[in-house]
PDB file of C-alpha atoms and ligand atoms in Angstrom:
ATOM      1  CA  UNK A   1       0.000   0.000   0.000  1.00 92.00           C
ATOM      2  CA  UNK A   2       1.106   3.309  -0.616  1.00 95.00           C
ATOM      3  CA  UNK A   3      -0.664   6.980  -0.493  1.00 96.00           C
ATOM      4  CA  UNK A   4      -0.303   9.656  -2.200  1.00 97.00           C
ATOM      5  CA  UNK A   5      -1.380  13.427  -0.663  1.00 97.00           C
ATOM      6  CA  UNK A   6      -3.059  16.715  -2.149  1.00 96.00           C
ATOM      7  CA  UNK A   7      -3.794  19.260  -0.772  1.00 96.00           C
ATOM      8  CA  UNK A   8      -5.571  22.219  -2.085  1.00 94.00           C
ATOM      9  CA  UNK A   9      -7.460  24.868  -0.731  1.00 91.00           C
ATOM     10  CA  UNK A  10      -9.293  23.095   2.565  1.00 94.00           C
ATOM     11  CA  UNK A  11      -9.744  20.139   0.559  1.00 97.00           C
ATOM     12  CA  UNK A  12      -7.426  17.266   1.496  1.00 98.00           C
ATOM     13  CA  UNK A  13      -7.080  14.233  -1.214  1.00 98.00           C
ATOM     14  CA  UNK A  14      -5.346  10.891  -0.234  1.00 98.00           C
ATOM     15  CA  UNK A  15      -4.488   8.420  -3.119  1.00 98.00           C
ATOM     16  CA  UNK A  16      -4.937   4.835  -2.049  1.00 98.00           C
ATOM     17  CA  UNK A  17      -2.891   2.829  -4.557  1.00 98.00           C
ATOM     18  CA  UNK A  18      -2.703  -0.922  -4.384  1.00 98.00           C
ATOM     19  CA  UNK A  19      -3.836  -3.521  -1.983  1.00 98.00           C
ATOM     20  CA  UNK A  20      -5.461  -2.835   1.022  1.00 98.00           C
ATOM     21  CA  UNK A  21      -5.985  -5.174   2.982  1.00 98.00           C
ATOM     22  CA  UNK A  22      -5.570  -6.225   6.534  1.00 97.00           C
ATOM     23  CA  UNK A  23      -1.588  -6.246   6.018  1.00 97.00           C
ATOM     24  CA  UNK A  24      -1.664  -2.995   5.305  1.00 95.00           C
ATOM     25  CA  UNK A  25      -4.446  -1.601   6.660  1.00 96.00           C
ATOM     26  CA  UNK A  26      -2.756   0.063   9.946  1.00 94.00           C
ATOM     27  CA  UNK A  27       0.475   1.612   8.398  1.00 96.00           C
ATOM     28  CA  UNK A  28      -2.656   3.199   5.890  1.00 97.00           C
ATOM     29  CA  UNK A  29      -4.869   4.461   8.839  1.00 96.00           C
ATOM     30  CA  UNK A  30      -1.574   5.711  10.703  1.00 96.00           C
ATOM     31  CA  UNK A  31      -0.699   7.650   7.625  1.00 97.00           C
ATOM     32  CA  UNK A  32      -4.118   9.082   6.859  1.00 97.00           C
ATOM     33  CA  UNK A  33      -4.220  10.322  10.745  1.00 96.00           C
ATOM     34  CA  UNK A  34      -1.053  12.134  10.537  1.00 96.00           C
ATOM     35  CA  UNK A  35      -2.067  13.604   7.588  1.00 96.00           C
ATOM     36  CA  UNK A  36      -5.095  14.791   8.812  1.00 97.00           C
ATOM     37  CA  UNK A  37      -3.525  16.277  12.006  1.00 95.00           C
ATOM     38  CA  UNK A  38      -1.061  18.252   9.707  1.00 95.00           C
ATOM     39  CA  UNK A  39      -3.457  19.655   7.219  1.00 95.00           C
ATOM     40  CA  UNK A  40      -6.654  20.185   9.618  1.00 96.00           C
ATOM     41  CA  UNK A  41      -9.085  19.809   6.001  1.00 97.00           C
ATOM     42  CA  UNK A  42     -12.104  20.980   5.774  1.00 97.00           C
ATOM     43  CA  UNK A  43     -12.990  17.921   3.317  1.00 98.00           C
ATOM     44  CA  UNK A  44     -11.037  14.901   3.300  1.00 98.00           C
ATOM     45  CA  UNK A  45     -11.908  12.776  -0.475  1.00 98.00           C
ATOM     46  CA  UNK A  46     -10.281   9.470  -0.213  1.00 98.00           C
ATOM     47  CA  UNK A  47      -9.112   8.810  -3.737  1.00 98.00           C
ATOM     48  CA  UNK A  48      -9.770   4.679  -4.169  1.00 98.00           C
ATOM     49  CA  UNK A  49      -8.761   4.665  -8.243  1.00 97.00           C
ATOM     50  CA  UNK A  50      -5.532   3.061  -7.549  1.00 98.00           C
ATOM     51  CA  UNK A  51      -6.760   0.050  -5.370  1.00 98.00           C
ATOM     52  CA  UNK A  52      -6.266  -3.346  -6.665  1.00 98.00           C
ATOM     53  CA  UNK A  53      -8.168  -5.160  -4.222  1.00 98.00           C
ATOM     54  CA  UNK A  54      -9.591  -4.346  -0.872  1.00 98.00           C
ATOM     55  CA  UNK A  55     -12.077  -6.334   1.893  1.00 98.00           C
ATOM     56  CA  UNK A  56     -13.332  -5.876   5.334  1.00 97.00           C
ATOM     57  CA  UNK A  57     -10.110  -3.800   6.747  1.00 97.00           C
ATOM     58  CA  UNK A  58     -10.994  -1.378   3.933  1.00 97.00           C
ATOM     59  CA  UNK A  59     -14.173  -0.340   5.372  1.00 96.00           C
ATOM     60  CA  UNK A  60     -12.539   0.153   9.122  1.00 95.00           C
ATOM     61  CA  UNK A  61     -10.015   2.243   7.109  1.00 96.00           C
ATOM     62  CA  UNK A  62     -12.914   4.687   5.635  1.00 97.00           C
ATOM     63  CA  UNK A  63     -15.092   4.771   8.946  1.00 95.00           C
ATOM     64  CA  UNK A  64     -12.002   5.297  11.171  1.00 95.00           C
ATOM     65  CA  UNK A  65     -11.165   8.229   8.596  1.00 97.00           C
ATOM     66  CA  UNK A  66     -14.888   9.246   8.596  1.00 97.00           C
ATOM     67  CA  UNK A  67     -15.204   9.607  12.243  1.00 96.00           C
ATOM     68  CA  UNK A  68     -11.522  11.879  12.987  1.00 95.00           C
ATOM     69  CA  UNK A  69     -12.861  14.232  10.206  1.00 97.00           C
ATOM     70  CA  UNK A  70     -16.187  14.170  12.144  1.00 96.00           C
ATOM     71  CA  UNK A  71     -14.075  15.234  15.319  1.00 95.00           C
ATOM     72  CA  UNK A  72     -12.823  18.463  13.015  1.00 94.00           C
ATOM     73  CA  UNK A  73     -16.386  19.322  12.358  1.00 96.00           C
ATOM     74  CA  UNK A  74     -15.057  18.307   8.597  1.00 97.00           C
ATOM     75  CA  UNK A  75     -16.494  16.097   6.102  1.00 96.00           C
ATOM     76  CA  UNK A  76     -15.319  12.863   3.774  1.00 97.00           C
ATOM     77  CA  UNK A  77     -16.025  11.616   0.403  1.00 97.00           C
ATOM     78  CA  UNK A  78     -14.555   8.511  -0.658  1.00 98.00           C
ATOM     79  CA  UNK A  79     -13.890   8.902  -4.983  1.00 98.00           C
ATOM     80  CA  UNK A  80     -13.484   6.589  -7.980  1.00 98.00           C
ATOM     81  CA  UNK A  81     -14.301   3.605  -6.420  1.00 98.00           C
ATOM     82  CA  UNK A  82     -13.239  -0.022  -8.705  1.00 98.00           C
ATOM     83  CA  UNK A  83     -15.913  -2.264  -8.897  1.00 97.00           C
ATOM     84  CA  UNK A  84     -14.149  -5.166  -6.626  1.00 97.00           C
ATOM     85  CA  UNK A  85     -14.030  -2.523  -3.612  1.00 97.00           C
ATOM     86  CA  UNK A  86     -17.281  -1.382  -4.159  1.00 97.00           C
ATOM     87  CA  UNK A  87     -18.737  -4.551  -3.789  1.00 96.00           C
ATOM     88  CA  UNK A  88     -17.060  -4.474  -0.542  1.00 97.00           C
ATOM     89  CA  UNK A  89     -18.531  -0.967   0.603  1.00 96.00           C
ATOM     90  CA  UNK A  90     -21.781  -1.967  -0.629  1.00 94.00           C
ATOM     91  CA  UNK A  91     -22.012  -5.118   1.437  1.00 91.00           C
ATOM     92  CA  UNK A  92     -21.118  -2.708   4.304  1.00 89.00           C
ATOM     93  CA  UNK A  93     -23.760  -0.645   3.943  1.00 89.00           C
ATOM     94  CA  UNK A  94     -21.460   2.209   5.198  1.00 92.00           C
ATOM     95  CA  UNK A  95     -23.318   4.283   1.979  1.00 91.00           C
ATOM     96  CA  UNK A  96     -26.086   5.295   4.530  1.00 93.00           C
ATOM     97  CA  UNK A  97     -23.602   7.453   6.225  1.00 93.00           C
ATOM     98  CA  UNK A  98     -20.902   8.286   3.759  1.00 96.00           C
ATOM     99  CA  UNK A  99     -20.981   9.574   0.092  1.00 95.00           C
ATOM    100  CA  UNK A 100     -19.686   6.871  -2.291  1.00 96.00           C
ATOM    101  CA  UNK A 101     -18.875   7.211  -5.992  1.00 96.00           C
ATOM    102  CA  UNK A 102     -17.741   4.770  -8.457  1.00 96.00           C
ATOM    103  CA  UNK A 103     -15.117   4.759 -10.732  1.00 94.00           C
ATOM    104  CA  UNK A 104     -16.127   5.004 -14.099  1.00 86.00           C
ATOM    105  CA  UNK A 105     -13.757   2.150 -15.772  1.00 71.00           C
TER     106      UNK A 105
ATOM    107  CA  UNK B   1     -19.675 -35.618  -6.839  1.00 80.00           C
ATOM    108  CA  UNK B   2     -16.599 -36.735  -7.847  1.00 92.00           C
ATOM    109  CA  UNK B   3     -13.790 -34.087  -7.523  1.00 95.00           C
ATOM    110  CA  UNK B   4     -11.882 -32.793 -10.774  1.00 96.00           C
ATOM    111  CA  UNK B   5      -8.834 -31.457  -9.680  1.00 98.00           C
ATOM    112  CA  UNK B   6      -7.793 -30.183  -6.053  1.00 98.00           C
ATOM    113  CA  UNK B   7      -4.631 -28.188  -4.207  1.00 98.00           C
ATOM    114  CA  UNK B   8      -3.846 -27.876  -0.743  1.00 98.00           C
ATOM    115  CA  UNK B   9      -1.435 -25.200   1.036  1.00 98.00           C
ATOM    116  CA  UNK B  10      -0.280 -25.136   4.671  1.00 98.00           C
ATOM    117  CA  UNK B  11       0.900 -21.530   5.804  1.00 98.00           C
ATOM    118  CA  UNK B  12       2.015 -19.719   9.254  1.00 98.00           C
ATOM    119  CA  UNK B  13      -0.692 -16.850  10.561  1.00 98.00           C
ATOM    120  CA  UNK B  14       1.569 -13.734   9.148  1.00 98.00           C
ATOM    121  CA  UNK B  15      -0.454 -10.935   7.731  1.00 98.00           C
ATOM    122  CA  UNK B  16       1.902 -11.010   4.622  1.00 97.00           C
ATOM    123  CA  UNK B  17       0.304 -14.247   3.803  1.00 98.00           C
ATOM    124  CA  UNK B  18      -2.955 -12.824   2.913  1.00 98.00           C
ATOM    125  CA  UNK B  19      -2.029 -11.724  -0.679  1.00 98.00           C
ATOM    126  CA  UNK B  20      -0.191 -15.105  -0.890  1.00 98.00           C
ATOM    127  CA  UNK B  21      -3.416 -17.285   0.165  1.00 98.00           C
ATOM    128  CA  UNK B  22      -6.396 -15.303  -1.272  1.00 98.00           C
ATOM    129  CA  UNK B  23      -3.674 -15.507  -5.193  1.00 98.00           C
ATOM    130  CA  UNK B  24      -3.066 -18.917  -5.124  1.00 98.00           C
ATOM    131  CA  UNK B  25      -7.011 -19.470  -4.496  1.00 98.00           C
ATOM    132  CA  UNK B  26      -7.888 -17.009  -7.977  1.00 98.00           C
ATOM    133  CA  UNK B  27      -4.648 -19.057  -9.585  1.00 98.00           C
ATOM    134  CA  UNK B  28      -6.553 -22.428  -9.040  1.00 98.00           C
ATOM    135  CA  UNK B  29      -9.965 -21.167 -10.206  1.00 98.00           C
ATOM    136  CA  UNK B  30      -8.623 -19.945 -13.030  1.00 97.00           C
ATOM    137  CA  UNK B  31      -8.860 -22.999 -15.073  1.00 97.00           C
ATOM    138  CA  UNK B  32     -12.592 -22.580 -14.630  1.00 97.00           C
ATOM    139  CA  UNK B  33     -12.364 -19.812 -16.626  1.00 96.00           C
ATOM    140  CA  UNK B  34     -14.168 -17.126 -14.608  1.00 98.00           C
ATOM    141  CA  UNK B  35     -14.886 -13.461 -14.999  1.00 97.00           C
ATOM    142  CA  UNK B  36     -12.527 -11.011 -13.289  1.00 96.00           C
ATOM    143  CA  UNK B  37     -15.449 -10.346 -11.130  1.00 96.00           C
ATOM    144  CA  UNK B  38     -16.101 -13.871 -10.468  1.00 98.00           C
ATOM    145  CA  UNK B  39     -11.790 -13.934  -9.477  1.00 98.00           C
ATOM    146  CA  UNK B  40     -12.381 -11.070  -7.370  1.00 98.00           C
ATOM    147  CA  UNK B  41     -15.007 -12.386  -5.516  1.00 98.00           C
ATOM    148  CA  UNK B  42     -13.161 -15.719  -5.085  1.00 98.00           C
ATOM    149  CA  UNK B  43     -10.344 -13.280  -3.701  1.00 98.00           C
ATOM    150  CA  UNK B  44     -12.516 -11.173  -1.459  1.00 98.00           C
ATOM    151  CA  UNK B  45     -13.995 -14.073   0.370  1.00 98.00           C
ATOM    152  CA  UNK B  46     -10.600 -15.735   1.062  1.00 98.00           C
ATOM    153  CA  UNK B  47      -9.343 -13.188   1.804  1.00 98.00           C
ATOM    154  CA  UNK B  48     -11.772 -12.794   4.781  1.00 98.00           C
ATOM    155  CA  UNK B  49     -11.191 -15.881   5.899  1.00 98.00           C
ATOM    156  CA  UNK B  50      -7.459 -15.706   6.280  1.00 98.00           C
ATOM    157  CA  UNK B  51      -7.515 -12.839   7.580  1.00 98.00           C
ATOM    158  CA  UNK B  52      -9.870 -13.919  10.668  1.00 98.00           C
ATOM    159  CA  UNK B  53      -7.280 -16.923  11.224  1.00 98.00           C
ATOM    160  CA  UNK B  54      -4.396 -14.633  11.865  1.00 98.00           C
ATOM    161  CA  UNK B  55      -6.671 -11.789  13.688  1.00 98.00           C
ATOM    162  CA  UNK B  56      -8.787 -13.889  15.718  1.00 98.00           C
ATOM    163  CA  UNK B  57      -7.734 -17.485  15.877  1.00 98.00           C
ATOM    164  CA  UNK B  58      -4.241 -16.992  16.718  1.00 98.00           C
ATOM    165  CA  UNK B  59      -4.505 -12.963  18.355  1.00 96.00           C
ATOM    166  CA  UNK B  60      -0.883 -12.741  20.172  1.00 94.00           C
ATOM    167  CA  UNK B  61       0.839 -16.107  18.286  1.00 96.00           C
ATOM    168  CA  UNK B  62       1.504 -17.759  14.977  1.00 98.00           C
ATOM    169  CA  UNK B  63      -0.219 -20.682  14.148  1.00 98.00           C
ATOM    170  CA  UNK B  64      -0.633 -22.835  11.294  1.00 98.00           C
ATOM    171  CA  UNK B  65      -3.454 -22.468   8.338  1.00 98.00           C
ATOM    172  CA  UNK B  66      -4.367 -24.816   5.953  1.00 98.00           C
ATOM    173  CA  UNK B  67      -6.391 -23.930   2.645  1.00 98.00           C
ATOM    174  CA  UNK B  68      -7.597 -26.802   1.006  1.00 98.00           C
ATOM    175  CA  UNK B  69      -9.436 -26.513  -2.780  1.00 98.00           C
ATOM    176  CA  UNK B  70     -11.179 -28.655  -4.977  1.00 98.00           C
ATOM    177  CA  UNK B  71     -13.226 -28.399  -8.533  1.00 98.00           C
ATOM    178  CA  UNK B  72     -16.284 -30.486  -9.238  1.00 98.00           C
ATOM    179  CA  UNK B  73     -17.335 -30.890 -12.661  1.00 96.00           C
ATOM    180  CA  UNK B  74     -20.475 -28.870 -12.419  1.00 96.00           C
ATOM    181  CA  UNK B  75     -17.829 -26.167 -12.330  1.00 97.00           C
ATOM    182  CA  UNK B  76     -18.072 -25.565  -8.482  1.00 98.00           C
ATOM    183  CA  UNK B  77     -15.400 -24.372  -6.464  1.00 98.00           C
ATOM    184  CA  UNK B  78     -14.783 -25.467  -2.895  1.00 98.00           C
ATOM    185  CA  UNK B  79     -12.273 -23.841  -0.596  1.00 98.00           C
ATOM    186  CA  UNK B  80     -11.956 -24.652   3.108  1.00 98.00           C
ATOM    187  CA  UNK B  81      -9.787 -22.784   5.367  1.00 98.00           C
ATOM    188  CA  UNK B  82      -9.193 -24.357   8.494  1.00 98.00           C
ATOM    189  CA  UNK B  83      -7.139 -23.183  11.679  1.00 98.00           C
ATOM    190  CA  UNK B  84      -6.227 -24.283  15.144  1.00 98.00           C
ATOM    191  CA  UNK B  85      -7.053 -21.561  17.212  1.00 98.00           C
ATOM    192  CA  UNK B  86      -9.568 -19.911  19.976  1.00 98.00           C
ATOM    193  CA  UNK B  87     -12.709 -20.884  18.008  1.00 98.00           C
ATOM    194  CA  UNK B  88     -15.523 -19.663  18.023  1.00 98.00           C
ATOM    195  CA  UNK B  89     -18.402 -19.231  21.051  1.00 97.00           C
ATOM    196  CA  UNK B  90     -21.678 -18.344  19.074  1.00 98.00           C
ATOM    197  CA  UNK B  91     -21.050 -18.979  15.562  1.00 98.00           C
ATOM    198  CA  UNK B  92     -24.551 -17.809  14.473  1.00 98.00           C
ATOM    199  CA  UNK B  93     -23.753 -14.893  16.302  1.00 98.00           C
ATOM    200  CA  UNK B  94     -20.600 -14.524  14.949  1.00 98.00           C
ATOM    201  CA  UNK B  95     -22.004 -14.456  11.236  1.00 98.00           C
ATOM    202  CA  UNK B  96     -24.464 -11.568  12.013  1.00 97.00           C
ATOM    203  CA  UNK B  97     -23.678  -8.474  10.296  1.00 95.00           C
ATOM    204  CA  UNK B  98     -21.381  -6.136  12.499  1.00 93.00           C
ATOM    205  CA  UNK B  99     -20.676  -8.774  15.274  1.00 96.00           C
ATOM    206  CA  UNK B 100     -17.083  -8.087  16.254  1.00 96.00           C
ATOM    207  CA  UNK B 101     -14.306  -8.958  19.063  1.00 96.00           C
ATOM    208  CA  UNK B 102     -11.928  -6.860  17.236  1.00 93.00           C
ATOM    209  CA  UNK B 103     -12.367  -3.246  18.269  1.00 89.00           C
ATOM    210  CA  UNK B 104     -12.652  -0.245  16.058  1.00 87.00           C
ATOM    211  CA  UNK B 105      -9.848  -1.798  13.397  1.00 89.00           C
ATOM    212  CA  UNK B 106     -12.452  -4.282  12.577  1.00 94.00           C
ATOM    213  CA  UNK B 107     -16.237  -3.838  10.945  1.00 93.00           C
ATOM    214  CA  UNK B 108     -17.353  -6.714  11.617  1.00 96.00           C
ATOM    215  CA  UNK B 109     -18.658  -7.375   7.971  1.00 96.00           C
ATOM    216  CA  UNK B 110     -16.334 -10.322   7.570  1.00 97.00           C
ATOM    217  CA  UNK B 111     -19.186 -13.309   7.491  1.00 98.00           C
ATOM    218  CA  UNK B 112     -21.032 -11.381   5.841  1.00 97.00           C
ATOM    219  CA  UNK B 113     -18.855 -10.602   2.759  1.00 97.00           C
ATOM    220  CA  UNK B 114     -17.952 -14.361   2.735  1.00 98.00           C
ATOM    221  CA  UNK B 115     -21.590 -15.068   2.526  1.00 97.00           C
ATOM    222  CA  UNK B 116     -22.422 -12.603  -0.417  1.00 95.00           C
ATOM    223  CA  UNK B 117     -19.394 -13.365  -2.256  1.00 97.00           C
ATOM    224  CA  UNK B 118     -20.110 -17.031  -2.322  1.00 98.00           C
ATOM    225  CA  UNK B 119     -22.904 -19.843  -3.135  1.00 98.00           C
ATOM    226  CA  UNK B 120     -22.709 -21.287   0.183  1.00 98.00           C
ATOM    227  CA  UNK B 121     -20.453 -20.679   3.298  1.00 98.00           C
ATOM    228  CA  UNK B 122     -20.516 -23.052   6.361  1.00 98.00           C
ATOM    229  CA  UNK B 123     -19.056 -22.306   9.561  1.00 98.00           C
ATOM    230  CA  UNK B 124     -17.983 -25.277  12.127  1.00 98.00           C
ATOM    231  CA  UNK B 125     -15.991 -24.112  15.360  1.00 98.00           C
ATOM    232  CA  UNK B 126     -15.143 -25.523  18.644  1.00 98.00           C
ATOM    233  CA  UNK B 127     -13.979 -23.386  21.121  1.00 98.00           C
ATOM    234  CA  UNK B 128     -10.044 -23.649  22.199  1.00 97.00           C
ATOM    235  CA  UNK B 129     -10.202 -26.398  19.482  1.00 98.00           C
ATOM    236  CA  UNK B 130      -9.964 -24.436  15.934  1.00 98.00           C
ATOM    237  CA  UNK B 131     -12.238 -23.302  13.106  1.00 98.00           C
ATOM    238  CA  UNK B 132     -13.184 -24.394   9.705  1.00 98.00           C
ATOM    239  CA  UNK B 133     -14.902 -22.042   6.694  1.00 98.00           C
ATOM    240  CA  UNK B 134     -16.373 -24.064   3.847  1.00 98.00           C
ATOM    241  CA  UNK B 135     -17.043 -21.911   0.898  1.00 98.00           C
ATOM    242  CA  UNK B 136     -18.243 -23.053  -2.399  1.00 98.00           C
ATOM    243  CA  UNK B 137     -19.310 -20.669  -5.666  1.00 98.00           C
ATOM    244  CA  UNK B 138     -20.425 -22.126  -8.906  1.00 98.00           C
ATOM    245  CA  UNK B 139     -18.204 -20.204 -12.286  1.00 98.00           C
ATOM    246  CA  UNK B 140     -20.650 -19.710 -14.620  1.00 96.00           C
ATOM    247  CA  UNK B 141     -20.304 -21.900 -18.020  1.00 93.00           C
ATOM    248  CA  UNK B 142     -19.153 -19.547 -20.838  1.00 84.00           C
ATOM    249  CA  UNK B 143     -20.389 -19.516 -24.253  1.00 75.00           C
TER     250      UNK B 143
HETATM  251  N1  ATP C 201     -11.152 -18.150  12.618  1.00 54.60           N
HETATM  252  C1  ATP C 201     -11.715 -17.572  13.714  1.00 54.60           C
HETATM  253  N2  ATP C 201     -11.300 -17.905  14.955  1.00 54.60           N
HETATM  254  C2  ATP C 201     -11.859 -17.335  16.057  1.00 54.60           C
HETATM  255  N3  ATP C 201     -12.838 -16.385  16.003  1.00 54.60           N
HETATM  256  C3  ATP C 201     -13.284 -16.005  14.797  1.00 54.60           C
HETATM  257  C4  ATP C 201     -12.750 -16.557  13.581  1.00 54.60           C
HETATM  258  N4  ATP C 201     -13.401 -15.982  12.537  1.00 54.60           N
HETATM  259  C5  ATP C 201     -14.285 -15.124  13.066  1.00 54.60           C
HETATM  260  N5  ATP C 201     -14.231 -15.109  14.416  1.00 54.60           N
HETATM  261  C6  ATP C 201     -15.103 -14.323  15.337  1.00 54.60           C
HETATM  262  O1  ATP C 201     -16.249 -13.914  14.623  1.00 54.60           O
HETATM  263  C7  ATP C 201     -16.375 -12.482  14.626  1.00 54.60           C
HETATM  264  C8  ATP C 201     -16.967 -11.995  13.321  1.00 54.60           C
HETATM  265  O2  ATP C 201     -16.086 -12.223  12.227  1.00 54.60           O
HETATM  266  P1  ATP C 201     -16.187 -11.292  10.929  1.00 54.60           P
HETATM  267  O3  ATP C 201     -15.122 -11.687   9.965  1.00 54.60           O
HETATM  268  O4  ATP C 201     -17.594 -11.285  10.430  1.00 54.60           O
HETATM  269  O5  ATP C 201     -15.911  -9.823  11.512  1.00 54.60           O
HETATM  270  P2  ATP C 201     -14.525  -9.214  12.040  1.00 54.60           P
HETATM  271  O6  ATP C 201     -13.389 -10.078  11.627  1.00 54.60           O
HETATM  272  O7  ATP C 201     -14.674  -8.958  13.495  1.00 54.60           O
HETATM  273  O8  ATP C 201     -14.459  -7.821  11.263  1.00 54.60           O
HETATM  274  P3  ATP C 201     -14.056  -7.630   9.707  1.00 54.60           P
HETATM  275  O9  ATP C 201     -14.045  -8.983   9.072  1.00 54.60           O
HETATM  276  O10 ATP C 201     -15.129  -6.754   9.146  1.00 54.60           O
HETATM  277  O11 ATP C 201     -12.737  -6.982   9.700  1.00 54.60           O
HETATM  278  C9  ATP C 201     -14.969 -11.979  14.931  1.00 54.60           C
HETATM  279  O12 ATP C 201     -14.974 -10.694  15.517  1.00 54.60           O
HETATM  280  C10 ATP C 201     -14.445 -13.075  15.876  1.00 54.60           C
HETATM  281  O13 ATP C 201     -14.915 -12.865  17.191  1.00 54.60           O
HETATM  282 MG1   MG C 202     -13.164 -10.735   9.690  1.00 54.60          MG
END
């Protein structure tokens, strides 16, 4: 797993780009956090167009992000979703709470 | 039925394993000839299953996994994962939707991604004894 950060204005966008799973899922979460602290965005967009795969430690990954943006009275999209991972999000249900959008591929 | 082909792997609970297992699963079916969805859901739902071996089974050790796989002629894939560990208390409990031991780095969706990935997913678990997932999802038959 590796991210990629930009930042622009309030808005905050972290790349995703490989596999994330549970592996890799902490050093990710760790990394978004600190990058969160630093910035202090308004709107965090998780970026998802360079997954390969992702399951269940994916969706602790966006809700964990979800909530510290919550704490900074922020919000969170997550972006370009691949079908695989969406699959995954959908079974989730985490779409009640958190704007979703697809990649289009 | 009679089985077509089958594989078996043995593997220590390390987290770097999980790309290994839920590969060499997709790497099997592929003679099947299935979708890249169809792979990816083969992949997804291993990849659950591993990964609750090395989280839950075996929380503060390594212990041994063993994936076993097998192809029926009606084009039916089978994969068991099977572990040593704690077990499981209240399987049905287990498998409902956002049931989790794990804390906030878990969802608790596991089960339930297993179940809607797959044709049929069986749980057996004794506590302090192990666990074993039986998953099995029909390819469809290409033109
Ligand atoms: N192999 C296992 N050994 C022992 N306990 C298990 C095993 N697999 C699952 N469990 C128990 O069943 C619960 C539900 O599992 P499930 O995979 O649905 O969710 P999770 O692993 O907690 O979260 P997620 O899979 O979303 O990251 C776990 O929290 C754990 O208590
Ligand atoms: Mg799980």
């Amino acid at each position: 797993m590796k991210i990629i950060t930009d930042i622009s204005g309030g808005r905050m966008t972290v790349r995703l780009i490989g596999e994330l799973d549970h592996h890799g899922a902490r050093q990710t979460m760790l990394e978004i956090i600190d990058r969160i602290d630093m910035n202090l965005p308004r709107t965090l967009v998780l970026d998802m167009s360079g997954l390969t795969f992702m399951d269940s430690s994916g969706i602790a990954v966006v809700l964990k992000s979800y909530k510290s943006m919550k704490e900074l009275g922020g919000r969170m999209l997550v972006a370009n979703v691949p079908k695989q991972a969406m699959k995954v999000l959908d079974a989730s249900g985490v779409q009640r709470i958190i704007t979703i959008s697809a990649l289009h591929e | 039925m009679k089985e077509k082909n089958s594989f078996k792997m043995e593997f220590p609970s390390k987290s770097v394993n999980e790309a290994f297992a839920r590969s060499a699963a997709a790497c099997f079916t592929a003679q099947l000839d299935p979708t890249l969805d169809e792979l990816g859901d083969i992949k997804t739902a291993v990849s659950e299953a591993v990964t609750n071996c090395i989280v839950h089974a075996y929380p503060d050790s390594l212990g041994k996994i063993c994936l076993k796989a097998r192809i029926f002629p009606d084009n039916t894939v089978e994969i068991k994962i099977k572990d040593w560990g704690r077990g499981i208390d209240d399987v049905a409990k287990a498998r409902e939707p956002m049931y989790t031991t794990g804390g906030d780095e878990r969802s608790g969706m596991g089960f339930t991604i297993m179940e809607s990935f797959t044709d049929t997913l069986k749980v057996v678990s004794k506590p302090g004894k192990g666990t074993l997932v039986t998953m099995r999802r029909k390819i469809a038959v290409k033109e």
